[in-house]
CSV table of C-alpha atoms in Angstrom, one decimal:
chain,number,residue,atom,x,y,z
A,869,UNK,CA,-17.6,34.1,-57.8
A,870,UNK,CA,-21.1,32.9,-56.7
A,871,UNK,CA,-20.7,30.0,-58.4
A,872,UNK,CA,-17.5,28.7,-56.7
A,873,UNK,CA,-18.7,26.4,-54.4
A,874,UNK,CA,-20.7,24.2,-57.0
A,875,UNK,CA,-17.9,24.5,-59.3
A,876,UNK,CA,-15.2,23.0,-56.6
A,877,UNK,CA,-17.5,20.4,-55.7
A,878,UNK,CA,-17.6,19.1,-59.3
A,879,UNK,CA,-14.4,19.3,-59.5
A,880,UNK,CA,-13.6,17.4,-56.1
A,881,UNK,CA,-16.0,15.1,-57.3
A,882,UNK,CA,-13.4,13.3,-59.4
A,883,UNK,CA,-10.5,13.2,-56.9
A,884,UNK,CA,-9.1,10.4,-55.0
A,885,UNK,CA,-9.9,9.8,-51.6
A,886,UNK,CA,-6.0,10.7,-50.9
A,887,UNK,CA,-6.0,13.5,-52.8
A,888,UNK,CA,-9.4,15.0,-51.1
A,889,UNK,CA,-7.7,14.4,-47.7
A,890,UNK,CA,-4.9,17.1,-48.8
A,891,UNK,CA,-7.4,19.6,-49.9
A,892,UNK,CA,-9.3,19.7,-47.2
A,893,UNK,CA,-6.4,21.2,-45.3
A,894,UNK,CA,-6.2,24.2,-47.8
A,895,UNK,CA,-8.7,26.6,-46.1
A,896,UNK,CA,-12.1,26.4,-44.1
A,897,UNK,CA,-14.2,26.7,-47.7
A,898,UNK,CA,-12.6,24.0,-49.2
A,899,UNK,CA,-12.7,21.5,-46.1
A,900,UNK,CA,-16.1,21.3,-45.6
A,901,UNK,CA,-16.6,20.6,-49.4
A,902,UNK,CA,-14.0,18.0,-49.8
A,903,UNK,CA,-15.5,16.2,-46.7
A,904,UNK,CA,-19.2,16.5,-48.0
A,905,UNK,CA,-17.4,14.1,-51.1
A,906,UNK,CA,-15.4,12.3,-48.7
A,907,UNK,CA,-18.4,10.8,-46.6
A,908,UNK,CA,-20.9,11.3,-49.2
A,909,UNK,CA,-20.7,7.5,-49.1
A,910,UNK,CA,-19.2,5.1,-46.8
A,911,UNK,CA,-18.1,1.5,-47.3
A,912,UNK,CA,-19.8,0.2,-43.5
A,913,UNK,CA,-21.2,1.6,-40.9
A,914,UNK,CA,-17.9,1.0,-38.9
A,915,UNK,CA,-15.9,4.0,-40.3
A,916,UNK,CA,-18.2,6.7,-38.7
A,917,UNK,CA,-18.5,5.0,-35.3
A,918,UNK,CA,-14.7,4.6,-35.3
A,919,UNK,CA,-14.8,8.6,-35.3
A,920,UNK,CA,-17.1,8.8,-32.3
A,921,UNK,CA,-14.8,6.3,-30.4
A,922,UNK,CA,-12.0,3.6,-31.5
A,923,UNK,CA,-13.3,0.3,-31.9
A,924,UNK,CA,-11.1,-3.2,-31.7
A,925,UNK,CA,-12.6,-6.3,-32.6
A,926,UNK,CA,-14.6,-8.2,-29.7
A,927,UNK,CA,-14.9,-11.6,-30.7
A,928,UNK,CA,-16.2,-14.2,-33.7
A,929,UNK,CA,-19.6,-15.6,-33.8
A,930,UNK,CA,-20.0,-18.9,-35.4
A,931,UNK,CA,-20.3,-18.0,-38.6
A,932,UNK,CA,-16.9,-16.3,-38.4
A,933,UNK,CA,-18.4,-13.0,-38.0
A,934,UNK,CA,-16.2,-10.4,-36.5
A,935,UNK,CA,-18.2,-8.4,-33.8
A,936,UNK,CA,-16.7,-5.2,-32.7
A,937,UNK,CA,-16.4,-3.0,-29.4
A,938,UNK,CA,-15.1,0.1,-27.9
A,939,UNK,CA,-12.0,0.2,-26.9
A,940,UNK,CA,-12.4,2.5,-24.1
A,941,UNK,CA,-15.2,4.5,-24.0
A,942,UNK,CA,-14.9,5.7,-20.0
A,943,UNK,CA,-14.3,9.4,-21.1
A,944,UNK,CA,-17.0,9.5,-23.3
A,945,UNK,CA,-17.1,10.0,-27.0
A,946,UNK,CA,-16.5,12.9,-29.6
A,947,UNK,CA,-20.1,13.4,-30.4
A,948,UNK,CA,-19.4,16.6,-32.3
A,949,UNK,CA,-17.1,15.1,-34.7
A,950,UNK,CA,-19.5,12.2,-35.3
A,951,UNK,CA,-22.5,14.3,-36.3
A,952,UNK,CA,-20.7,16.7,-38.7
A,953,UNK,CA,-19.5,13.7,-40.8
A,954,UNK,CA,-23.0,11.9,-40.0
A,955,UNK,CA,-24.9,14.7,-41.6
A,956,UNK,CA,-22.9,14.3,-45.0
A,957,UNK,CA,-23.6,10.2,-45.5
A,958,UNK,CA,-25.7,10.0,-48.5
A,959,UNK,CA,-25.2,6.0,-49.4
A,960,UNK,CA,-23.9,3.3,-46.8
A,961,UNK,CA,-22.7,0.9,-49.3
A,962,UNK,CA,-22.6,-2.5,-46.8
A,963,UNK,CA,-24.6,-1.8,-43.4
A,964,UNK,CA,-23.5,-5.7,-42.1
A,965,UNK,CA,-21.3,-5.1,-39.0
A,966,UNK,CA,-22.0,-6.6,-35.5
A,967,UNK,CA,-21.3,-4.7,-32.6
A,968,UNK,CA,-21.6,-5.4,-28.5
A,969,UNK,CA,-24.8,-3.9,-26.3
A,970,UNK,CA,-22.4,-1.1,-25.1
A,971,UNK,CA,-22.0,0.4,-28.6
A,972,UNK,CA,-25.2,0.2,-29.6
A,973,UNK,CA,-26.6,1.7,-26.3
A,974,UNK,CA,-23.9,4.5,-25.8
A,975,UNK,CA,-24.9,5.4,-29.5
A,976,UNK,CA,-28.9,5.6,-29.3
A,977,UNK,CA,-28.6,7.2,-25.8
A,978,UNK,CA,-26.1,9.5,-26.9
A,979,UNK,CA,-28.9,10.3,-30.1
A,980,UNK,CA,-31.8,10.4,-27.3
A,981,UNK,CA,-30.2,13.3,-25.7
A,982,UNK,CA,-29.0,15.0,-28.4
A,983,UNK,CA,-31.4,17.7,-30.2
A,984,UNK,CA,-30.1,15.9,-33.6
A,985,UNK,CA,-33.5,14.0,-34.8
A,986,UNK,CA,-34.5,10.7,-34.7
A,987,UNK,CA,-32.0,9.1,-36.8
A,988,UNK,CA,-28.5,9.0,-36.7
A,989,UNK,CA,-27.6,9.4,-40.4
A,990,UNK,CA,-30.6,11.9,-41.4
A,991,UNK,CA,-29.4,12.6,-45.3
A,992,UNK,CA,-29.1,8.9,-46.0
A,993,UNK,CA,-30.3,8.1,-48.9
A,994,UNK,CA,-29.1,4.4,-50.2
A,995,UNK,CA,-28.6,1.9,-47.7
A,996,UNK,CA,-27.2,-1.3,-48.7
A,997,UNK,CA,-27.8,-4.6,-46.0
A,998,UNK,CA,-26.0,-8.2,-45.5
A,999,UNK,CA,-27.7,-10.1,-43.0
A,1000,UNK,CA,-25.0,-12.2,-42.2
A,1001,UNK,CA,-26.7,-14.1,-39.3
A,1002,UNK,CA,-30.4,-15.0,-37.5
A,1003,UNK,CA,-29.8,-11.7,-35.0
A,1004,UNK,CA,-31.1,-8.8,-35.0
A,1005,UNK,CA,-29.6,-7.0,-37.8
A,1006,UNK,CA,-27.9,-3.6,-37.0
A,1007,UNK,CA,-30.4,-1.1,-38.8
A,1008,UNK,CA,-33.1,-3.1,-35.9
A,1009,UNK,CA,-30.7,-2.0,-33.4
A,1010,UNK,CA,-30.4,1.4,-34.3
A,1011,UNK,CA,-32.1,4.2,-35.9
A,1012,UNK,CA,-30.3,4.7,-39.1
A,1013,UNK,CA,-33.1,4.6,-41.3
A,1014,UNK,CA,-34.8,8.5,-42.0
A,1015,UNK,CA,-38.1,9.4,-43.9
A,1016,UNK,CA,-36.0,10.2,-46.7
A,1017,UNK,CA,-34.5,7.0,-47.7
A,1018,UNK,CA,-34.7,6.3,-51.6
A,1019,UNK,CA,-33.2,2.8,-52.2
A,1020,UNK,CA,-32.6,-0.1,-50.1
A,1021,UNK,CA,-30.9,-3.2,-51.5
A,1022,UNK,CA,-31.3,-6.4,-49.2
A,1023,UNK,CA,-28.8,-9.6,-49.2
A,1024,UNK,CA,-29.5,-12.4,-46.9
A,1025,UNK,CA,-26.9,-15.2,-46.9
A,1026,UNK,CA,-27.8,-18.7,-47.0
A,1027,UNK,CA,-27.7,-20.1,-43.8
A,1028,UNK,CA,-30.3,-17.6,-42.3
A,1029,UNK,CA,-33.5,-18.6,-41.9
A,1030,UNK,CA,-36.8,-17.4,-43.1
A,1031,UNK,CA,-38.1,-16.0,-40.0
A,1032,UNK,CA,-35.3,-13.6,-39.9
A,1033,UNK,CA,-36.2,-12.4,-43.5
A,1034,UNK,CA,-40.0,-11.9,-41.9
A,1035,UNK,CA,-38.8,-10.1,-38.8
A,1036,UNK,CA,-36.5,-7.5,-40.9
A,1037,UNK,CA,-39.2,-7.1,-43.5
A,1038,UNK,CA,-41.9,-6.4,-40.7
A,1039,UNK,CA,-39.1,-3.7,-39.4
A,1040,UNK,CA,-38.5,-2.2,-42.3
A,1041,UNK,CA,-42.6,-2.0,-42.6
A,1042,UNK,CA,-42.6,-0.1,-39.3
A,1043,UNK,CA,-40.3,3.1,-40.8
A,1044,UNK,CA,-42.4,5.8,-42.0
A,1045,UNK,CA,-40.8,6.1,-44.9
A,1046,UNK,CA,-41.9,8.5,-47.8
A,1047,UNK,CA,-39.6,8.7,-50.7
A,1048,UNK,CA,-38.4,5.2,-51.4
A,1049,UNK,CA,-38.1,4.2,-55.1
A,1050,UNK,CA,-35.9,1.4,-55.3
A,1051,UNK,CA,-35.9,-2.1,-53.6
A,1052,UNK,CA,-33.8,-5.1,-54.2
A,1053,UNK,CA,-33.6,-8.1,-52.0
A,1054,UNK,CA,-30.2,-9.5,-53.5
A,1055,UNK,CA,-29.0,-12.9,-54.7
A,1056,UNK,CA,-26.7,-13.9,-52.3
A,1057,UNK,CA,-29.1,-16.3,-51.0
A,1058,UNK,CA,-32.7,-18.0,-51.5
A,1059,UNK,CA,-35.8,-17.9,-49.7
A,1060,UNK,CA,-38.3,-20.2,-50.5
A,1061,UNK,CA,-41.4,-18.3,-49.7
A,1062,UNK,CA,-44.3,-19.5,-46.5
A,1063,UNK,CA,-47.0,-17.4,-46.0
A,1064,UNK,CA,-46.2,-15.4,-43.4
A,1065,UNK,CA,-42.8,-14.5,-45.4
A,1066,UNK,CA,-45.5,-13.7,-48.2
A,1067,UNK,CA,-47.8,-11.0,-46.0
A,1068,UNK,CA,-44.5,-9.5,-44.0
A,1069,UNK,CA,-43.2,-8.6,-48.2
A,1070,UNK,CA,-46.3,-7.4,-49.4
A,1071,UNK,CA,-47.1,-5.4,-46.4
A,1072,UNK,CA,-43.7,-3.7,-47.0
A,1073,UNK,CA,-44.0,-3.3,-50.5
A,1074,UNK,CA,-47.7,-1.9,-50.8
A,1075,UNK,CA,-46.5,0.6,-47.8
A,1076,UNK,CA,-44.8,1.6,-50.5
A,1077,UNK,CA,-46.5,1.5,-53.4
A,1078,UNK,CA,-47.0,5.1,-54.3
A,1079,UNK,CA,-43.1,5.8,-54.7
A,1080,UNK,CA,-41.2,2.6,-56.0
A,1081,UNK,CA,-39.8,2.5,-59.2
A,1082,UNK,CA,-37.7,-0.1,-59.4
A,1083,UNK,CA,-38.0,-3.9,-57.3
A,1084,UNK,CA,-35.7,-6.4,-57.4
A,1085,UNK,CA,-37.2,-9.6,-55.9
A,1086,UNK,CA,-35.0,-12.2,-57.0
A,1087,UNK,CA,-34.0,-13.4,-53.7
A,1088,UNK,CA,-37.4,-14.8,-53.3
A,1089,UNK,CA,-38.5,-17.8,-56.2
A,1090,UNK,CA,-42.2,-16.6,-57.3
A,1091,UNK,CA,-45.0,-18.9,-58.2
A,1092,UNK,CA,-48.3,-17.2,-60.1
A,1093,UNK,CA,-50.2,-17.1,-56.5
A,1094,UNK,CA,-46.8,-15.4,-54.9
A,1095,UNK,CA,-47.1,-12.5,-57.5
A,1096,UNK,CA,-50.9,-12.2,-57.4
A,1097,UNK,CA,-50.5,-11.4,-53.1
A,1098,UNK,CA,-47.8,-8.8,-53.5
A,1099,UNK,CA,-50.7,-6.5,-55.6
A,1100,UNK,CA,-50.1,-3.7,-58.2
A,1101,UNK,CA,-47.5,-1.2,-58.6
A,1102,UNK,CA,-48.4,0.9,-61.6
A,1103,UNK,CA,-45.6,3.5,-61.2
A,1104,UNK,CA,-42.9,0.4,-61.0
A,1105,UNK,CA,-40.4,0.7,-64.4
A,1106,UNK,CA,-38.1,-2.1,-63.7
A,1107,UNK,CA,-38.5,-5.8,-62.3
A,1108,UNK,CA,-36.1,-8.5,-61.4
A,1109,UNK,CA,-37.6,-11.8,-60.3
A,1110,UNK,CA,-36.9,-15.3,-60.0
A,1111,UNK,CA,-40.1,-17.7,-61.0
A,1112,UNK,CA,-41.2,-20.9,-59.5
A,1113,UNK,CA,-42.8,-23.6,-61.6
A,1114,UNK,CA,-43.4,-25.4,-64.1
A,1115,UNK,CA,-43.7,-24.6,-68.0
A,1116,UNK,CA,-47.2,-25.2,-68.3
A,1117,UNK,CA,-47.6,-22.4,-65.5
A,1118,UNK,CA,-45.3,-19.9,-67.7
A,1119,UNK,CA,-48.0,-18.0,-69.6
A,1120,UNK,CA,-49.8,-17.2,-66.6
A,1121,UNK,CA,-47.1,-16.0,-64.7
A,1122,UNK,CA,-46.3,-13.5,-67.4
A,1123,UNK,CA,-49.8,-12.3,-67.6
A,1124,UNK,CA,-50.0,-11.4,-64.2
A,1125,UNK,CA,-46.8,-9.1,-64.4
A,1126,UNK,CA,-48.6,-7.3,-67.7
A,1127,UNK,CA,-51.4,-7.4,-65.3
A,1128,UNK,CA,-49.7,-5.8,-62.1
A,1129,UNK,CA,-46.7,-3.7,-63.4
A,1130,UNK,CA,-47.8,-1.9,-66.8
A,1131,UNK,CA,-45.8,0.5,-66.7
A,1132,UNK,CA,-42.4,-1.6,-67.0
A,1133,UNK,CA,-39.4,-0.3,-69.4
A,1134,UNK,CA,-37.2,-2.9,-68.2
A,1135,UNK,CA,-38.0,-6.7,-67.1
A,1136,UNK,CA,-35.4,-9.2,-66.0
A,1137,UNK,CA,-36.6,-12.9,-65.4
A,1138,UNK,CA,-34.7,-15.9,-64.5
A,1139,UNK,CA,-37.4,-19.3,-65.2
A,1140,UNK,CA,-37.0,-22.2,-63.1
A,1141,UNK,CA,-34.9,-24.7,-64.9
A,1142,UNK,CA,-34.7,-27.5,-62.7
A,1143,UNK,CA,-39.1,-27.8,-62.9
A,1144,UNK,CA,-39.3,-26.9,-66.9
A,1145,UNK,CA,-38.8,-30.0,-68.4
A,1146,UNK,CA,-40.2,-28.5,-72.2
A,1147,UNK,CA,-38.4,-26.4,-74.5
A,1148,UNK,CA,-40.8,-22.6,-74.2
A,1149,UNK,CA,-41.3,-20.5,-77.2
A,1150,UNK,CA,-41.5,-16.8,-77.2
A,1151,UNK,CA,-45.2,-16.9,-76.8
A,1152,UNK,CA,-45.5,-17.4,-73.2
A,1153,UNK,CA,-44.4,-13.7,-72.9
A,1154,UNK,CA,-47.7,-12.3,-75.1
A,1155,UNK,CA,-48.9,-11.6,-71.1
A,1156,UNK,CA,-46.5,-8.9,-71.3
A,1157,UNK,CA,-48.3,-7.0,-73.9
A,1158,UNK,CA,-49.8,-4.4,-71.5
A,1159,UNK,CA,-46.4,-3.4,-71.1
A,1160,UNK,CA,-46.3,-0.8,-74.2
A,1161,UNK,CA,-43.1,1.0,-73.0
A,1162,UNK,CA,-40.8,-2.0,-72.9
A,1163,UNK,CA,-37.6,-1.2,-73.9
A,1164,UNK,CA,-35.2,-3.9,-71.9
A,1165,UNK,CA,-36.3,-7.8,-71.8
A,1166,UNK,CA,-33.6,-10.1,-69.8
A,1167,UNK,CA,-35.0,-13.5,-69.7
A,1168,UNK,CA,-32.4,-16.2,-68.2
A,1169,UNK,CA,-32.9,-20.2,-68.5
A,1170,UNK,CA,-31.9,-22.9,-71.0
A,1171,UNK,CA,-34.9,-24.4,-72.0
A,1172,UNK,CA,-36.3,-21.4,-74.8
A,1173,UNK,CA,-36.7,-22.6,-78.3
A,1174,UNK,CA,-34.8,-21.7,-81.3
A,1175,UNK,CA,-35.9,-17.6,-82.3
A,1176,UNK,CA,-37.6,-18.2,-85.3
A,1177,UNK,CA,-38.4,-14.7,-88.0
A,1178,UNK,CA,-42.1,-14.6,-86.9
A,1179,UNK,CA,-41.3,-14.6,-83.6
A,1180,UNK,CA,-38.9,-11.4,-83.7
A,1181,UNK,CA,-41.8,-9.5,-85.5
A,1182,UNK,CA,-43.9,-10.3,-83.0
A,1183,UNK,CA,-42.0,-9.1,-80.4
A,1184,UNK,CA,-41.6,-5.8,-82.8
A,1185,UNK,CA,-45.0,-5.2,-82.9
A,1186,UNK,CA,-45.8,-5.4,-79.4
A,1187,UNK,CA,-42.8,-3.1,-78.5
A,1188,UNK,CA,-41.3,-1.3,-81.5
A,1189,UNK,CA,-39.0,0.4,-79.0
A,1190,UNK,CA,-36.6,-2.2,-77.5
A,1191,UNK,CA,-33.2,-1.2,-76.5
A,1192,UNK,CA,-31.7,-4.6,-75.1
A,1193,UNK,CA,-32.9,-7.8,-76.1
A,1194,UNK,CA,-31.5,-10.7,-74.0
A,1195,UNK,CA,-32.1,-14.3,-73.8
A,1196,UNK,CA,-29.6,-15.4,-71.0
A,1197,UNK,CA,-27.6,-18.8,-70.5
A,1198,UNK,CA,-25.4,-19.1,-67.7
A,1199,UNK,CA,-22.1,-20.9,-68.9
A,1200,UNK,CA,-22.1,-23.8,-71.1
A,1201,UNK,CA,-24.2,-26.2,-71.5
A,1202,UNK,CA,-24.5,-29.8,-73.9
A,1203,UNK,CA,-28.5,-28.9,-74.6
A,1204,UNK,CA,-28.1,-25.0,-74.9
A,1205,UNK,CA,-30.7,-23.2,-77.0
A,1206,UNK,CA,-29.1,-21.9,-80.1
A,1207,UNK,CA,-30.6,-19.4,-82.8
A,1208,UNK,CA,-29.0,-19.3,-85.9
A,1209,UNK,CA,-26.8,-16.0,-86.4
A,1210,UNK,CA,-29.1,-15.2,-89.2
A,1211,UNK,CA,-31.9,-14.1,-87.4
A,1212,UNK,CA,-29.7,-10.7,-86.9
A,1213,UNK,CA,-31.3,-9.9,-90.2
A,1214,UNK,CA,-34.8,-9.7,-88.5
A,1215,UNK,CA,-33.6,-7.6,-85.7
A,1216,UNK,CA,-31.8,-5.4,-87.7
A,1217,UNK,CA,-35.0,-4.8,-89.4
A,1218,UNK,CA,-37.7,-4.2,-86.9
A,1219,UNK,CA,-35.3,-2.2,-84.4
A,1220,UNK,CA,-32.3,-0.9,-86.5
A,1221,UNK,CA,-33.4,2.6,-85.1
A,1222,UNK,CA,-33.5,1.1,-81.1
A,1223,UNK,CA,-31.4,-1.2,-80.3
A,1224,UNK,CA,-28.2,-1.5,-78.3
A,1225,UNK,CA,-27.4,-4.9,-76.9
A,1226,UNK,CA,-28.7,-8.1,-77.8
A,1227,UNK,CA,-27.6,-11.3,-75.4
A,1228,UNK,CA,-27.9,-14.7,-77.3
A,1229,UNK,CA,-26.2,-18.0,-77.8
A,1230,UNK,CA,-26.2,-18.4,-81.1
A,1231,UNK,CA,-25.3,-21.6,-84.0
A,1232,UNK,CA,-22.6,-20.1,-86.4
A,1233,UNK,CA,-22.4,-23.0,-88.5
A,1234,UNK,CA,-26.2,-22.3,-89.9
A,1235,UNK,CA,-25.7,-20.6,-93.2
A,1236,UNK,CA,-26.0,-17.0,-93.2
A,1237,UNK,CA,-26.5,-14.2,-96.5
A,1238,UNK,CA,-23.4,-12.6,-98.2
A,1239,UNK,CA,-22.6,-9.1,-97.3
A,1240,UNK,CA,-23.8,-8.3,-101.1
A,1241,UNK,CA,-27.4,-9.6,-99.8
A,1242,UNK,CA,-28.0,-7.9,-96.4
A,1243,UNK,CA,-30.5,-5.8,-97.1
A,1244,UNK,CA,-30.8,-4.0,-92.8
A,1245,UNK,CA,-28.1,-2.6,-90.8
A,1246,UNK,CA,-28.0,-1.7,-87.0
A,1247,UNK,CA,-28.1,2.1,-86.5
A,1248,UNK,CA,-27.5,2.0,-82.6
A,1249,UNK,CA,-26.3,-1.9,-82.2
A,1250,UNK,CA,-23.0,-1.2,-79.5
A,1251,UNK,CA,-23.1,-4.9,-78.0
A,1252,UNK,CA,-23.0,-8.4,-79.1
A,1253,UNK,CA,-22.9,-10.6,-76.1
A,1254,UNK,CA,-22.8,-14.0,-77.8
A,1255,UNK,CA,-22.0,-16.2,-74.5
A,1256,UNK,CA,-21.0,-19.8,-75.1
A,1257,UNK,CA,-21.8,-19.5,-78.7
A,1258,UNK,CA,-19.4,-22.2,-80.4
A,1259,UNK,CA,-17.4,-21.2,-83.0
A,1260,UNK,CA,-15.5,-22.7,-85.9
A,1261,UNK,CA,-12.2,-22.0,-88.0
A,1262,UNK,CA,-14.0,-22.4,-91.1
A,1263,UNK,CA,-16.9,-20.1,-90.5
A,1264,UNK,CA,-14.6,-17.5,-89.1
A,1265,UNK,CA,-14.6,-15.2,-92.0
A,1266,UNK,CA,-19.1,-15.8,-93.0
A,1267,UNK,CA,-19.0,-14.3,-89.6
A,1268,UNK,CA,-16.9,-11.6,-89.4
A,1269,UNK,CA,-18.6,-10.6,-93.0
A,1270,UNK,CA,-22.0,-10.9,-91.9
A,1271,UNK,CA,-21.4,-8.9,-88.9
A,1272,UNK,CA,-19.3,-6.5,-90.4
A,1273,UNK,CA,-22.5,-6.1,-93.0
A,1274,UNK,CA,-25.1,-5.8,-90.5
A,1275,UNK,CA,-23.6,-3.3,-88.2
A,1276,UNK,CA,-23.3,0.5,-88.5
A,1277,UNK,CA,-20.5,1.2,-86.3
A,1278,UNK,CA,-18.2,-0.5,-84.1
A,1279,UNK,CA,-19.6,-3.6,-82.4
A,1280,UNK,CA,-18.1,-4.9,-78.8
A,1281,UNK,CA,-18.6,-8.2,-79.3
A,1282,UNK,CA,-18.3,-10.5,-75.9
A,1283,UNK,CA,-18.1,-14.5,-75.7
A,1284,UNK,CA,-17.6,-17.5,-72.6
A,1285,UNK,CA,-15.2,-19.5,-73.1
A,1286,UNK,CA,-17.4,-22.5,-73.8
A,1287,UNK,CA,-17.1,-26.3,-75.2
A,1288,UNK,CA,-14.7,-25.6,-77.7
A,1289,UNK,CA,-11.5,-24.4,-76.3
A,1290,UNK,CA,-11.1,-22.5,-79.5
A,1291,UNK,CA,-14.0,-20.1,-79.8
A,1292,UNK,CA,-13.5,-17.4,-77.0
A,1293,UNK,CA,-10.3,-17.1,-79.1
A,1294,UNK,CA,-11.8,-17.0,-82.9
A,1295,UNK,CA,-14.9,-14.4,-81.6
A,1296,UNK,CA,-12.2,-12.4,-80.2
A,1297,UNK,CA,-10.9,-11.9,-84.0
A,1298,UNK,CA,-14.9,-11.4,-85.7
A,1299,UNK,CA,-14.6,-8.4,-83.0
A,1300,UNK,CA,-11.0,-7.1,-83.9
A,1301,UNK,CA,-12.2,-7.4,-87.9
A,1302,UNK,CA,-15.3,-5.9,-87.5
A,1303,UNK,CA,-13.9,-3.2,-85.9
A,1304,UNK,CA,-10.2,-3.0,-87.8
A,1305,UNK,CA,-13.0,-1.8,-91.1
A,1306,UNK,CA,-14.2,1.3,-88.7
A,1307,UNK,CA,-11.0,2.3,-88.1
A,1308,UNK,CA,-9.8,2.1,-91.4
């Protein structure tokens, strides 16, 4: 069968780590394709070099950091062993492990004399990093990184500083790297941007420009002048950022995304709540009208204004085809922005044939049309995400009828518990109602 090898590899594709280990013992053919799935991806860096040589743990640093060592490296490591399972790692999911001089040196030297390449993992294709601490981070250390690295996500805790960030960045800048399409610098932590911090990310970024796809900058609070320096990126389809500044400074700041990523399908914006004193209506996003192909709109704070019915046509007629609508609110809170459940009406009729997912907190006690008087449905609605949304025992039933008019199919309906210890409960049953009348 020509065809056996890619069929056995989908099918060891869906078996357990365990169960792969005992199938690679059945015969030489299927060995070397239940290790390809075994270190396809790796949870740290540490597993492989434990393979070259056993390592025991060295010491703490300050931070509590465990750094790691050889236990006895005199006769020299299995080199072999190491670069047949190197070969196969595709996606290091946490590259964040401190080792001593000795392993780093015995590895690059060991790479140096080695006809293997330049890098020690040279089918890596996803690296994920947690700088953990102001030294040099491992991937500075040692050539991991090849040409052919696609996505590299970026976490930097909190207590390191921003010259680190700037030194990594300025690393990173230095790999000659050609196929990278995705690039998130995480939230674990938050860098207030300087302008050197500023150049070292928009050097790396516009190094990249021709390739990326998707960027992720939320680690890094962005005022207008921040977003102007890091330049265009026309072939960028999804952005995550975290903006800096006032309200008064909110228009602007989405007119220069429309302005620098046009091509966007999916944008996801957290505002900066503690420096927006004023409730913002939907029309500080009209800067995003460039952005024809939106489909996905994520916008986190507390401070938006009630949805009102022109606004939601508005937003249909600058992007007809919007698959997830979300106006986020983290947990509960006494001035939350509510939207009366009503407004589902409006959705249902400007994207009935789009959408998916819509993310509100909305006021249930607002009165809402019988089930005789809904006039749209949802053709593709799957998710409700209704957060802290507070709900009452005696609009339990206007709700579950509404919803149960409006939707087309079963709806997975998701709530926070929230002020009123009751209402995680009561949406819970809208959900099992709506759905009970599917199932019937």
């Amino acid at each position: 069968m020509p065809d056996l090898p890619e069929l056995l590899a989908e099918i060891f594709s869906w078996l357990s780590q365990a169960d792969l280990t005992r199938v690679a013992r059945v015969c030489h053919l299927w060995s070397s394709l239940a290790l390809d799935v075994i270190w396809q991806k790796i949870p740290e860096l540490k597993y492989l070099i434990n393979v070259y040589s056993p390592l025991i743990q060295w010491g703490l640093t300050t931070e509590g950091t465990r750094v790691w060592k050889f236990r006895d490296i005199s006769g020299g490591g299995r080199w072999d062993v190491f670069w047949a399972y190197a070969q196969r790692v595709r996606t290091v999911e946490a590259c964040n492990g401190l080792y001593t001089p000795e392993v780093i040196d015995h590895l690059k030297y060991t790479l140096q004399t080695s006809s293997c390449g330049p890098s020690l993992l040279p089918k890596l294709r996803s690296l994920s990093m947690r700088v953990l601490t102001d030294g040099p981070h491992l991937v500075e250390t040692l050539p991991i990184i090849p040409a052919g690295l696609r996505t590299v996500h970026l976490s930097i805790e909190l207590n390191v500083g921003s010259s680190t960030a700037q030194r990594l960045l300025k690393h990173l800048t230095a790999v000659p790297l050609d196929q990278l399409m995705d690039v998130e610098f995480g939230r674990r932590g938050r860098i207030d941007s300087d302008a050197s911090l500023s150049l070292c990310r928009a050097t790396f970024l516009q190094q990249n420009r021709s390739t990326l796809a998707h960027l992720n900058l939320s680690i890094f609070p962005l005022t207008n002048e921040d977003l102007e320096h890091i330049g265009s990126f026309p072939g960028v389809t999804k952005l995550v950022l975290k903006q800096r500044g006032t309200s008064i400074q909110l228009s602007k700041f989405f007119e220069v995304i429309g302005f620098l990523f046009p091509s966007l399908r999916g944008i996801d914006v957290t505002l900066d709540d503690s420096a927006i004193r004023d409730d913002v209506s939907m029309d500080v996003i009209r800067g995003l009208e460039p952005c024809r192909e939106l489909q996905s709109i994520y916008l986190a704070s507390h401070r938006w204004k009630s949805l009102t019915e022109q606004d939601v046509r508005e937003l249909g007629r600058r992007w007809p085809g919007m698959e997830e609508f979300s106006l986020y609110q983290a947990g509960y809170h006494p001035d939350q922005m509510t939207t009366p459940l009503g407004i589902l009406q409006d959705f249902a009729q400007i994207w009935s044939q789009t959408l998916r997912k819509i993310v509100m907190v909305f006021d249930t006690a607002a009165p809402l049309p019988g089930s005789s008087s809904v006039k749209f449905k949802f053709d593709k609605l799957r998710t409700l995400w209704v957060g802290c949304s507070l709900l009452q025992k005696r609009d339990v039933d206007d709700v579950a009828e509404f919803l149960k008019a409006v939707s087309s199919r079963p709806l997975y309906v998701v709530s926070f518990y929230a002020g009123d210890g009751n209402s995680g409960y009561r949406w819970g049953v809208v959900k099992d109602r709506i759905n009970a009348a599917w199932a019937a």
